[in-house]
Tab-separated table of C-alpha atoms in Angstrom:
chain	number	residue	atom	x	y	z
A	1	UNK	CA	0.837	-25.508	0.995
A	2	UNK	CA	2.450	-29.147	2.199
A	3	UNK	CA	6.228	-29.754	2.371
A	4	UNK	CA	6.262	-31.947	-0.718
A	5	UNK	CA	4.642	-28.670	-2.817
A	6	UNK	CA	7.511	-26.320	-1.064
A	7	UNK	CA	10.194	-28.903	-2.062
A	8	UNK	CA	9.032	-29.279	-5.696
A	9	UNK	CA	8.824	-25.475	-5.827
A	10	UNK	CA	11.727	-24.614	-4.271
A	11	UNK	CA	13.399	-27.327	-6.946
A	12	UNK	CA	12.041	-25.478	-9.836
A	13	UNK	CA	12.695	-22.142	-8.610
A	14	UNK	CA	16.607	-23.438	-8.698
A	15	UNK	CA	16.473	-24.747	-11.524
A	16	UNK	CA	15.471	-21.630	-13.546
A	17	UNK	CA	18.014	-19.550	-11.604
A	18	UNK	CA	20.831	-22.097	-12.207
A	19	UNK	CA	21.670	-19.908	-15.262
A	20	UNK	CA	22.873	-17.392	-12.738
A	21	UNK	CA	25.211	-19.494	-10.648
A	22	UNK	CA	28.106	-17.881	-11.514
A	23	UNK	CA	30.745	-20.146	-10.055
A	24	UNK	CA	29.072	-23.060	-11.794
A	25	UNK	CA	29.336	-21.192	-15.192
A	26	UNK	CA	33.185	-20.537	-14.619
A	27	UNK	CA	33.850	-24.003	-13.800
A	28	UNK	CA	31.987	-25.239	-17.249
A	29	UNK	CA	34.110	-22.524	-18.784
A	30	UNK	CA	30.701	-21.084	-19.843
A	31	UNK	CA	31.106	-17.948	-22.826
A	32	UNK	CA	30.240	-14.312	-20.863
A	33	UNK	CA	27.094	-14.260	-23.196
A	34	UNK	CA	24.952	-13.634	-20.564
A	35	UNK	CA	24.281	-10.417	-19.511
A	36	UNK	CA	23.838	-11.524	-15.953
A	37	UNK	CA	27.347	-12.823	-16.003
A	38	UNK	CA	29.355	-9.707	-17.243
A	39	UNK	CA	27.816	-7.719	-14.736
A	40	UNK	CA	28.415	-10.046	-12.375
A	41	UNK	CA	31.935	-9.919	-13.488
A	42	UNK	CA	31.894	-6.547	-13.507
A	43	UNK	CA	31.072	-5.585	-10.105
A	44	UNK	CA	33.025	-8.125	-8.980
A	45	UNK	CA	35.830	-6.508	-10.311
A	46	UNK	CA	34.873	-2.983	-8.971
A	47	UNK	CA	34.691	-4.789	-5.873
A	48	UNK	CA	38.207	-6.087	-6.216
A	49	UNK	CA	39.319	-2.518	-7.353
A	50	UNK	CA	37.692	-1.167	-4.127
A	51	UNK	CA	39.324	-3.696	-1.878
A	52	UNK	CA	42.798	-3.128	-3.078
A	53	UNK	CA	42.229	0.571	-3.017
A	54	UNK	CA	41.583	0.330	0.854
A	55	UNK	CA	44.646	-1.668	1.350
A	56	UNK	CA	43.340	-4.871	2.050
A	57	UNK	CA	45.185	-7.943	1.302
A	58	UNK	CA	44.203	-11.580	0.542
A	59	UNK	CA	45.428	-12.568	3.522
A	60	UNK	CA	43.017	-10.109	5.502
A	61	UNK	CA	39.984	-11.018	3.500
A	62	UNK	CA	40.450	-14.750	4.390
A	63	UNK	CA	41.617	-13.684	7.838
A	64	UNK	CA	37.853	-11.563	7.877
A	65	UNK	CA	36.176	-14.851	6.032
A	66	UNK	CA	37.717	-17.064	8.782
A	67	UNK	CA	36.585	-14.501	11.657
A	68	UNK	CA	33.256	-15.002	10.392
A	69	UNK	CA	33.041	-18.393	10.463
A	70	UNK	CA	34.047	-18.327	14.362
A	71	UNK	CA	31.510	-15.751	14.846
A	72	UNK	CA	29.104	-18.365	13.377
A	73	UNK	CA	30.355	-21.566	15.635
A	74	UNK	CA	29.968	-18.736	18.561
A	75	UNK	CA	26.502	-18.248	17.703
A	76	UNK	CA	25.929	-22.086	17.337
A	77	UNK	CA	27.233	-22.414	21.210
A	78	UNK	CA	25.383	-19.667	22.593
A	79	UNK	CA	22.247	-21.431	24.680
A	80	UNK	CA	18.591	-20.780	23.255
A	81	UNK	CA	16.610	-22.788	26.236
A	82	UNK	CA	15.568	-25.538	24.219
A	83	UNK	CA	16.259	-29.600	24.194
A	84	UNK	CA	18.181	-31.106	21.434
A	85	UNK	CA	17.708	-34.968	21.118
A	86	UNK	CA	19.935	-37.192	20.659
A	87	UNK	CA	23.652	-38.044	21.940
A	88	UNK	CA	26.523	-36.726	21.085
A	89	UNK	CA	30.255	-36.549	22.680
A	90	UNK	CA	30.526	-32.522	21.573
A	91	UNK	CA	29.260	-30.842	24.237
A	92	UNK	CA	29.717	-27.397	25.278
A	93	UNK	CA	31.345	-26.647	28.388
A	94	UNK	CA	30.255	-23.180	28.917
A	95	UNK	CA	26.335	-24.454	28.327
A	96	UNK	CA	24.934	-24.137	31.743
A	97	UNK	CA	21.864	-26.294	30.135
A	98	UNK	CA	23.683	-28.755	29.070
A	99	UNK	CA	22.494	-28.597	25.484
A	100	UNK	CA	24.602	-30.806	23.052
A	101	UNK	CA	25.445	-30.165	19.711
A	102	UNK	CA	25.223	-32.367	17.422
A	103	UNK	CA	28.023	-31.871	14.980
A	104	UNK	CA	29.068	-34.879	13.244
A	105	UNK	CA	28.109	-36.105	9.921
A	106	UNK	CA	28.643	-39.722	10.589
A	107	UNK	CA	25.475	-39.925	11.073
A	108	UNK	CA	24.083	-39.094	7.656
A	109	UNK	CA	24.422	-42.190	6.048
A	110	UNK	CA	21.823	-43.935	3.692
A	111	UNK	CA	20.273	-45.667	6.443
A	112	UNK	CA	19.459	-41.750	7.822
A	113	UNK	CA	17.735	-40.816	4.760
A	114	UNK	CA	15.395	-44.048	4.365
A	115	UNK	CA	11.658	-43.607	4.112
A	116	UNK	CA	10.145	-44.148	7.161
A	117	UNK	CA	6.435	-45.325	7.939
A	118	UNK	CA	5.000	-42.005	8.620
A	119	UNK	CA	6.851	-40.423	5.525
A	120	UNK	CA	5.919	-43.409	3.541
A	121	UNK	CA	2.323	-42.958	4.372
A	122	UNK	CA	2.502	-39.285	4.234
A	123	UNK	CA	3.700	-39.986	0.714
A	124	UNK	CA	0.604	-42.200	0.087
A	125	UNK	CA	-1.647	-39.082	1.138
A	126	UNK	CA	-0.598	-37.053	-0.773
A	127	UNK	CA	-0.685	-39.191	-3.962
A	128	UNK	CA	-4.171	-39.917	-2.976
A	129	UNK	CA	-5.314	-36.017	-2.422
A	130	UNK	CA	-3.421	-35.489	-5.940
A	131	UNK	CA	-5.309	-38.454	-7.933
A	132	UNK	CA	-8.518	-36.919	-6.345
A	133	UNK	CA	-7.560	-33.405	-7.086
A	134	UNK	CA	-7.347	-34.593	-10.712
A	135	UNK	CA	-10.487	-36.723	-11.097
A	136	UNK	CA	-11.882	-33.631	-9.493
A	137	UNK	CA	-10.461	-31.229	-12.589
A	138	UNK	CA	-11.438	-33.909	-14.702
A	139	UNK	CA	-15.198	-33.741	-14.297
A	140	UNK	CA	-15.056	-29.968	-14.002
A	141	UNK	CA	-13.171	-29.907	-17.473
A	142	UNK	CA	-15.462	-32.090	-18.592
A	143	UNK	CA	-18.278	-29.653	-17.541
A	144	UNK	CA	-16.807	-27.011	-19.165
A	145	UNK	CA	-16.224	-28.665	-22.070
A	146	UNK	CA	-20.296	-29.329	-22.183
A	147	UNK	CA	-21.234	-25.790	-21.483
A	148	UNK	CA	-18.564	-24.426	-24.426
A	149	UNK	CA	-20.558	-26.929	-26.830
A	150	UNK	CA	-23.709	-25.435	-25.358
A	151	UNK	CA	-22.513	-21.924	-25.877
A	152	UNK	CA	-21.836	-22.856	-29.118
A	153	UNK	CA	-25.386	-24.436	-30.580
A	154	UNK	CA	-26.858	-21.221	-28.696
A	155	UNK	CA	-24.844	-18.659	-30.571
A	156	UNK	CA	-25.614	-20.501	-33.714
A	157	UNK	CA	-29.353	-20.719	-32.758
A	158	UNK	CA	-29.142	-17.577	-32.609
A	159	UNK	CA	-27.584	-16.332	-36.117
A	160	UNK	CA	-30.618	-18.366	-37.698
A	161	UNK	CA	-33.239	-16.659	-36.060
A	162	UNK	CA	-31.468	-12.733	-36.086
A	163	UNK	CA	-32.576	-12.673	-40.023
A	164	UNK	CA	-36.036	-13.991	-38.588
A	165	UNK	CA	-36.753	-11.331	-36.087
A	166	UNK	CA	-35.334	-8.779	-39.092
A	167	UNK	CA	-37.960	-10.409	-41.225
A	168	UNK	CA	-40.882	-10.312	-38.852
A	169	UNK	CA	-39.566	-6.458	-37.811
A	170	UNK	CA	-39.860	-5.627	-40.962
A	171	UNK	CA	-43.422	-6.762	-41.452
A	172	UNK	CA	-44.437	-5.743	-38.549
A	173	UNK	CA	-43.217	-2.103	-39.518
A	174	UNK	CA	-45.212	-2.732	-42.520
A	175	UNK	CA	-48.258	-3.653	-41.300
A	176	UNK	CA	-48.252	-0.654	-38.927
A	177	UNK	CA	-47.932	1.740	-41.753
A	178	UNK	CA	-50.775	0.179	-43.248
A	179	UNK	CA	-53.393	0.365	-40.572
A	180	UNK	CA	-51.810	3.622	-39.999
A	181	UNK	CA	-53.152	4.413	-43.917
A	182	UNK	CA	-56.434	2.862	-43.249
A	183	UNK	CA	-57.439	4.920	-40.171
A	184	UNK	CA	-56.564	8.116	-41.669
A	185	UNK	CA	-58.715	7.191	-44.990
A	186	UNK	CA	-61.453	5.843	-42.326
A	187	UNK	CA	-61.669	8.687	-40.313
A	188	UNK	CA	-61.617	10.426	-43.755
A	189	UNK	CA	-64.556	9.076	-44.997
A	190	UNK	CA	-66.384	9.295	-41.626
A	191	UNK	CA	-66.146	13.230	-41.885
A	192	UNK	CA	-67.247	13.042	-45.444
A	193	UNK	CA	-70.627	11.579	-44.244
C-alpha cells in the first residue's frame, strides 16, 4: 500500500468518525441525538463525579495536565543515537551527542509545503499505475461482460433443447417397450414351431 493510498484512507476513515468528535459537536451546539454523544456525556460526567469524589481540584488536574506535558518535552530531550538534519539555535545542553531539536515552526511556511521534483514525479507514477490499473479493469469488465452474454445464449440453448431430449426420452422409452413386445411374441412363436 503507497503513502498516497494511506493518506486517502486515513482521510476517509476521519471523515466517517467526525460524527464522534465530541468537542466539535459542542462547539456547533450539535442536539445530544446521538447516542454516541450522551454516553459520551455520560461518562464524562461519572468521570467528573469520580474526580471530585477523590478530592481533586481543577487546579490539580491542570497542574497533572501540565506535568504531563513536561514529561513529554523530557522525553523529546532524552538522546536516541541518531542524526537530526538541519540547524537550529535550540539545542540541548545535557545532549552529550549533540543532537538538536528542531522546535520552531517558522519554518513551515508555504514555501515548506511546495511540491518538489521527486514528489511531483512520484505524483505522476502513481497517476500512471492508476490509469493502467483502470484500463486494466476495463478489459477484464469487458471480459466479463462477454462471458455473462455467453452464459446467457447457453442457458437459453439449453431450455430449447430440455423439451427435445424429453421428446426423444420419451420415444426412446417407447421404442424399447416395443421391441421388448416383439421379442417376447418372437420367441413365442419360435416355441410354437
Amino acid at each position: 500500500m503507497s503513502l498516497i493510498d494511506i493518506l486517502f484512507r486515513v482521510d476517509e476513515i476521519c471523515k466517517k468518525y467526525d460524527k464522534y468528535d465530541v468537542d466539535k459537536l459542542r462547539e456547533l451546539n450539535a442536539a445530544g441525538d446521538d447516542p454516541f454523544t450522551r454516553l459520551y456525556d455520560t461518562i464524562d460526567s461519572e468521570i467528573e463525579t469520580a474526580i471530585r469524589a477523590k478530592g481533586i481540584t481543577k487546579e490539580d488536574m491542570v497542574a497533572r495536565s501540565d506535568l504531563a506535558i513536561a514529561i513529554g518535552e523530557k522525553i523529546q530531550l532524552i538522546p536516541d543515537g541518531s542524526n537530526v538534519g538541519g540547524s537550529s539555535d535550540k539545542a540541548t545542553t545535557s545532549n552529550p551527542n549533540h543532537i538538536k531539536f528542531d522546535l520552531q515552526e517558522a519554518h513551515l511556511t508555504d514555501e515548506f509545503f511546495q511540491e518538489s521534483e521527486e514528489s511531483s514525479q512520484f505524483r505522476q507514477e502513481y497517476e500512471m499505475r492508476k490509469l493502467k490499473q483502470d484500463e486494466g479493469l476495463d478489459v477484464i469488465s469487458e471480459g466479463l461482460e462477454t462471458l455473462k452474454n455467453l452464459a446467457h445464449d447457453m442457458n437459453e440453448e439449453l431450455d430449447k433443447q430440455v423439451p427435445l431430449i424429453d421428446e426423444i426420452d420419451t420415444k426412446v422409452d417407447k421404442a424399447r417397450s416395443d421391441l421388448r413386445n416383439t421379442n417376447v411374441r418372437l420367441k413365442h412363436t419360435l416355441h410354437q414351431v
